[in-house]
Tab-separated table of C-alpha atoms and ligand atoms in Angstrom:
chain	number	residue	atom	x	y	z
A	19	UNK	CA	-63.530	159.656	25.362
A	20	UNK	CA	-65.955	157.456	27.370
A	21	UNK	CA	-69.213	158.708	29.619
A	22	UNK	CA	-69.118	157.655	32.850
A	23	UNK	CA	-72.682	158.081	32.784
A	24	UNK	CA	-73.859	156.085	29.952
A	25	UNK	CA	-70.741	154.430	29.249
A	26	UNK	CA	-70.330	155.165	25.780
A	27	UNK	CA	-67.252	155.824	23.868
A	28	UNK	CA	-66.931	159.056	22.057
A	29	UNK	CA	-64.501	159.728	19.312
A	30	UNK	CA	-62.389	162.728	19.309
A	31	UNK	CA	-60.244	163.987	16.253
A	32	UNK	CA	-58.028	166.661	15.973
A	33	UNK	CA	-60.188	169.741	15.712
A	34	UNK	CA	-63.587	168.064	16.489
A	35	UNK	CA	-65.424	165.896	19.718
A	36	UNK	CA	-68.206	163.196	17.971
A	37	UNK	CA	-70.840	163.505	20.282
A	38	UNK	CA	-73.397	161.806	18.179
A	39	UNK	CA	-75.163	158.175	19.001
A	40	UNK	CA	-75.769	156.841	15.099
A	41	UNK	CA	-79.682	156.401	16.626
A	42	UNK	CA	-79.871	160.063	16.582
A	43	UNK	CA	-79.489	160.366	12.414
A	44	UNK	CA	-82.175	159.385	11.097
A	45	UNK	CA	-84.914	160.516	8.343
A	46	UNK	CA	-84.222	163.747	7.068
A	47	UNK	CA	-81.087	164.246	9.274
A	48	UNK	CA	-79.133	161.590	7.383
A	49	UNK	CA	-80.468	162.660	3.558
A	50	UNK	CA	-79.107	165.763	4.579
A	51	UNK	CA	-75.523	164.943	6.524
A	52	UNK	CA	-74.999	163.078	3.610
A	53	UNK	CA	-75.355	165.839	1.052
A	54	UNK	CA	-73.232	168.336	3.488
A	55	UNK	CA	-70.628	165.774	3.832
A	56	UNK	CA	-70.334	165.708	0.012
A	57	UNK	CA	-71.099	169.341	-0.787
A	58	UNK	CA	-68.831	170.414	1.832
A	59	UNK	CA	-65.984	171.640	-0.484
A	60	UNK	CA	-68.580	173.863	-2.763
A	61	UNK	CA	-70.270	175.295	0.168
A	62	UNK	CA	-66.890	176.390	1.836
A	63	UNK	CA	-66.187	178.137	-1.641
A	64	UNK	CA	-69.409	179.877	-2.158
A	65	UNK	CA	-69.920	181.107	1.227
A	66	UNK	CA	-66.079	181.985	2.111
A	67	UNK	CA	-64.984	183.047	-1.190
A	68	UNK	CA	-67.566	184.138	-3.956
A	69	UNK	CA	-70.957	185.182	-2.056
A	70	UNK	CA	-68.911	188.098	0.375
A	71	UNK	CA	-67.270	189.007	-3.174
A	72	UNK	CA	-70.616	189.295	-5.039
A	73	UNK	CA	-72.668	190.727	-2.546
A	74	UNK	CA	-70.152	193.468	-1.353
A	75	UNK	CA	-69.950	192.247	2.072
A	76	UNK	CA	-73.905	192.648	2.389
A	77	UNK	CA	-73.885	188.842	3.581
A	78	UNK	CA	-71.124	189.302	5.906
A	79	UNK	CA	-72.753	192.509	7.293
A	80	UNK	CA	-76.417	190.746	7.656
A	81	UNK	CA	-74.576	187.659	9.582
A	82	UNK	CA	-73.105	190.583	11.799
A	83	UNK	CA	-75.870	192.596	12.500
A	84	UNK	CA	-77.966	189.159	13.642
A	85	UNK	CA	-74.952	188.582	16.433
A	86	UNK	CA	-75.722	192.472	16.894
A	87	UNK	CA	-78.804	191.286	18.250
A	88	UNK	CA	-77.940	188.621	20.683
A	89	UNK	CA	-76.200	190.974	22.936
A	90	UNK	CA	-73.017	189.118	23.316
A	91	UNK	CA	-70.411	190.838	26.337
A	92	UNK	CA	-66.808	189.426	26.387
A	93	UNK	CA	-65.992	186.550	28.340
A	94	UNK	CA	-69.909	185.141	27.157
A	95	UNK	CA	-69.991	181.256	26.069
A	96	UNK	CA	-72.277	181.320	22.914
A	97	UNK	CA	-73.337	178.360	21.121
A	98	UNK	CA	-74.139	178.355	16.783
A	99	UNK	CA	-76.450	175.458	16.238
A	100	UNK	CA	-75.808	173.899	12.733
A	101	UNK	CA	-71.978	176.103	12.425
A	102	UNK	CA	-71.655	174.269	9.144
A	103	UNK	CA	-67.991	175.648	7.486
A	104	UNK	CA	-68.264	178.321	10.688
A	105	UNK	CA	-69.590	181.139	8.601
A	106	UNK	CA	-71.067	182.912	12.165
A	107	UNK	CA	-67.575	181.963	14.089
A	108	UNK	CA	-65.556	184.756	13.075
A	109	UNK	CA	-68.462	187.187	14.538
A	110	UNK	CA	-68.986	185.105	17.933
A	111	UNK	CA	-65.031	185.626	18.574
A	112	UNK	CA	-64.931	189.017	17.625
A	113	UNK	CA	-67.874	189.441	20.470
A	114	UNK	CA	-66.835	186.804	22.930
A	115	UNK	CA	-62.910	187.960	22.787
A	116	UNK	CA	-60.366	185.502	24.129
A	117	UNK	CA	-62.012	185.146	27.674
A	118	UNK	CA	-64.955	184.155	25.670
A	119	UNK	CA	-65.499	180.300	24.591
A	120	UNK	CA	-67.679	179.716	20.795
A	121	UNK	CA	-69.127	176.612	20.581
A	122	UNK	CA	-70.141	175.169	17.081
A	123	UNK	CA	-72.491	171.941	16.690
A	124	UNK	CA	-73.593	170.458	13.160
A	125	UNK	CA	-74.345	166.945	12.174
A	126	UNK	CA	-71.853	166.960	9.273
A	127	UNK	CA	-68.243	166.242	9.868
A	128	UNK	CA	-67.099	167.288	6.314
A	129	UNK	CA	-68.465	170.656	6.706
A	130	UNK	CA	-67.169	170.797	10.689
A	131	UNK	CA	-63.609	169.800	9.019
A	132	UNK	CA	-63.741	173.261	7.030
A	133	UNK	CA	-64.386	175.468	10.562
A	134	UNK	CA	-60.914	174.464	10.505
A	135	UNK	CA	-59.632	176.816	8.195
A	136	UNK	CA	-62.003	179.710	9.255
A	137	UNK	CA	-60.466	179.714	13.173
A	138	UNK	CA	-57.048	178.588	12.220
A	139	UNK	CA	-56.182	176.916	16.024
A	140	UNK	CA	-58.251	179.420	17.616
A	141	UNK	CA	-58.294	177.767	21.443
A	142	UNK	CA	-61.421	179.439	22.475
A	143	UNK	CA	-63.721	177.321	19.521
A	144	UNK	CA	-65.004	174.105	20.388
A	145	UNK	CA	-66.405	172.072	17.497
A	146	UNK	CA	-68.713	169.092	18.369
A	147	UNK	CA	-70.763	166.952	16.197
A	148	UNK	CA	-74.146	166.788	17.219
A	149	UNK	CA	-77.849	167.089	16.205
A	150	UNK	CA	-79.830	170.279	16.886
A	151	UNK	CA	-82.860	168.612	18.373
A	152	UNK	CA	-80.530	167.081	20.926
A	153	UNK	CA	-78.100	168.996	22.019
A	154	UNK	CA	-75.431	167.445	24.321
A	155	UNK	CA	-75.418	170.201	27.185
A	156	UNK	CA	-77.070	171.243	30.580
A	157	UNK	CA	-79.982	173.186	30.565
A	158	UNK	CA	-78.935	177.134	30.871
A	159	UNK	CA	-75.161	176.721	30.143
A	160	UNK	CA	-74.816	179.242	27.241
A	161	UNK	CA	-75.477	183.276	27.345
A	162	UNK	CA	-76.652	183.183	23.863
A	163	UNK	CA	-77.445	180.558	21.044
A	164	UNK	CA	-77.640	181.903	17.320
A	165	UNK	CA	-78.998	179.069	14.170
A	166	UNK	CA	-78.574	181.193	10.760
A	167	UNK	CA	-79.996	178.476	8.005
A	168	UNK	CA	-80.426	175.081	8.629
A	169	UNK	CA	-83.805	174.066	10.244
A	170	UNK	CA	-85.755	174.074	7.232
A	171	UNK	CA	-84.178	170.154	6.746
A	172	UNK	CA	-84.088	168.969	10.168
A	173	UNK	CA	-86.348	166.360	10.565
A	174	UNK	CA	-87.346	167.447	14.233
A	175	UNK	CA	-87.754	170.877	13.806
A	176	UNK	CA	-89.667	171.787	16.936
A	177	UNK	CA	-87.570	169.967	18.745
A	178	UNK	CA	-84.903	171.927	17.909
A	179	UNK	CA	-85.929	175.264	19.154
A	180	UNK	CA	-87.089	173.756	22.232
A	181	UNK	CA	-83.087	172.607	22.565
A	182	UNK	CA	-82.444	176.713	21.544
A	183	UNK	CA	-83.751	177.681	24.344
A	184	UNK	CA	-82.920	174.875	27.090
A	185	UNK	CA	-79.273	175.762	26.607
A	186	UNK	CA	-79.892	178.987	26.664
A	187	UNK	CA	-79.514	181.103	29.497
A	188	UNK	CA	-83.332	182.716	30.485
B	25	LIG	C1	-77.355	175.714	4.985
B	25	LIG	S1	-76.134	175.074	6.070
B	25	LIG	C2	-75.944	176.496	7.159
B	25	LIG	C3	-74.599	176.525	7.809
B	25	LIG	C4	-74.312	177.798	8.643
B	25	LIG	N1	-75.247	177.954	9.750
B	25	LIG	C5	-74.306	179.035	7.787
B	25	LIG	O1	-75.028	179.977	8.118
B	25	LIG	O2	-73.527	179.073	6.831
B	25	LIG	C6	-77.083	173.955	7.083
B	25	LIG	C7	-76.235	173.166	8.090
B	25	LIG	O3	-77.105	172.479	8.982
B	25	LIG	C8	-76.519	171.228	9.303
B	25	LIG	N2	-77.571	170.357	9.825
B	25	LIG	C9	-78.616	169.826	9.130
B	25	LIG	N3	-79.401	169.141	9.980
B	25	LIG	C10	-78.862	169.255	11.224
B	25	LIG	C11	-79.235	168.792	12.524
B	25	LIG	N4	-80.344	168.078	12.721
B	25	LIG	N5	-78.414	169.089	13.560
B	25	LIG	C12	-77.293	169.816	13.381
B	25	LIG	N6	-76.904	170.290	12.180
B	25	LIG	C13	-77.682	170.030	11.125
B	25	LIG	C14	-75.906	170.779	7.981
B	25	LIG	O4	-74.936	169.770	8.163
B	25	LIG	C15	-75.337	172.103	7.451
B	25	LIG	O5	-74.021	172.286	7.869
């Protein structure tokens, strides 16, 4: 895909669009792609398999009852910063419906690979690799942006939530 803007080329795989420059993954953003992209596999298997097992559901609920709070109608566009495996995703859809659109962004493409499996050709999630502190989209383009676990490693944190809420809707 190329920008006419900047023109840049872009790659674009099967279930994801690489919108990240290599100049934006730096510092603590790279030590930490790099241990998602290798971790990937284990994380997918704690957090879809064992932790909803050994909690109850408690972790499942708690991720549900902080999309609760956004306030999501049908037919919204939501963004989750940092989707990692797409934990969040299957509580965006269930909110957003078909009319709705999810959009997931995280740095690592092995744990982006794994949202895969969660929406199973789901047409209304859009998976784009990208770093939090700069996201790739126009100011006020999403009803509601949700980050569950992840800023503690980025390496510009305030950054970040200034992104959060430029994309969001006021
Ligand atoms: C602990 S995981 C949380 C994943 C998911 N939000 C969840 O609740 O299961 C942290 C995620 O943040 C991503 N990440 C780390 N730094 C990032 C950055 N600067 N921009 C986007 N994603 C980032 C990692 O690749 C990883 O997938």
């Amino acid at each position: 895909m190329r920008c006419t803007i900047c023109n840049r080329s872009y790659r674009v795989m099967e279930s994801v669009i690489d919108l990240l420059p290599e100049e934006l993954v730096f510092g603590n953003d790279r030590k930490w792609m790099e241990f998602y992209d290798r971790s990937a596999s284990s994380y997918f298997k704690l957090f879809h398999r064992i932790i909803p097992v050994f909690t109850l559901g408690a972790e499942g609920r708690a991720r549900k009852g902080w999309v609760d709070l956004l306030e999501i109608k049908r037919g919204d566009t939501v963004l989750d910063v940092a989707t990692g495996t797409g934990r969040n995703i299957p509580y965006l859809i269930n909110k957003v419906g078909s009319e709705g659109v999810v959009y997931g962004i995280d740095l690592s493409l092995g744990m982006l690979r794994y949202v895969a499996e969660v929406i199973r050709k789901k047409r209304n999630v859009i998976l784009i690799r990208a770093n939090a502190s700069h996201l790739p989209f126009r100011d006020g383009c999403f009803d509601a942006v949700l980050h569950v676990g992840g800023i503690n490693t980025f390496e510009e944190k305030e950054l970040a939530i200034k992104e959060m809420f430029r994309v969001a809707k006021s």
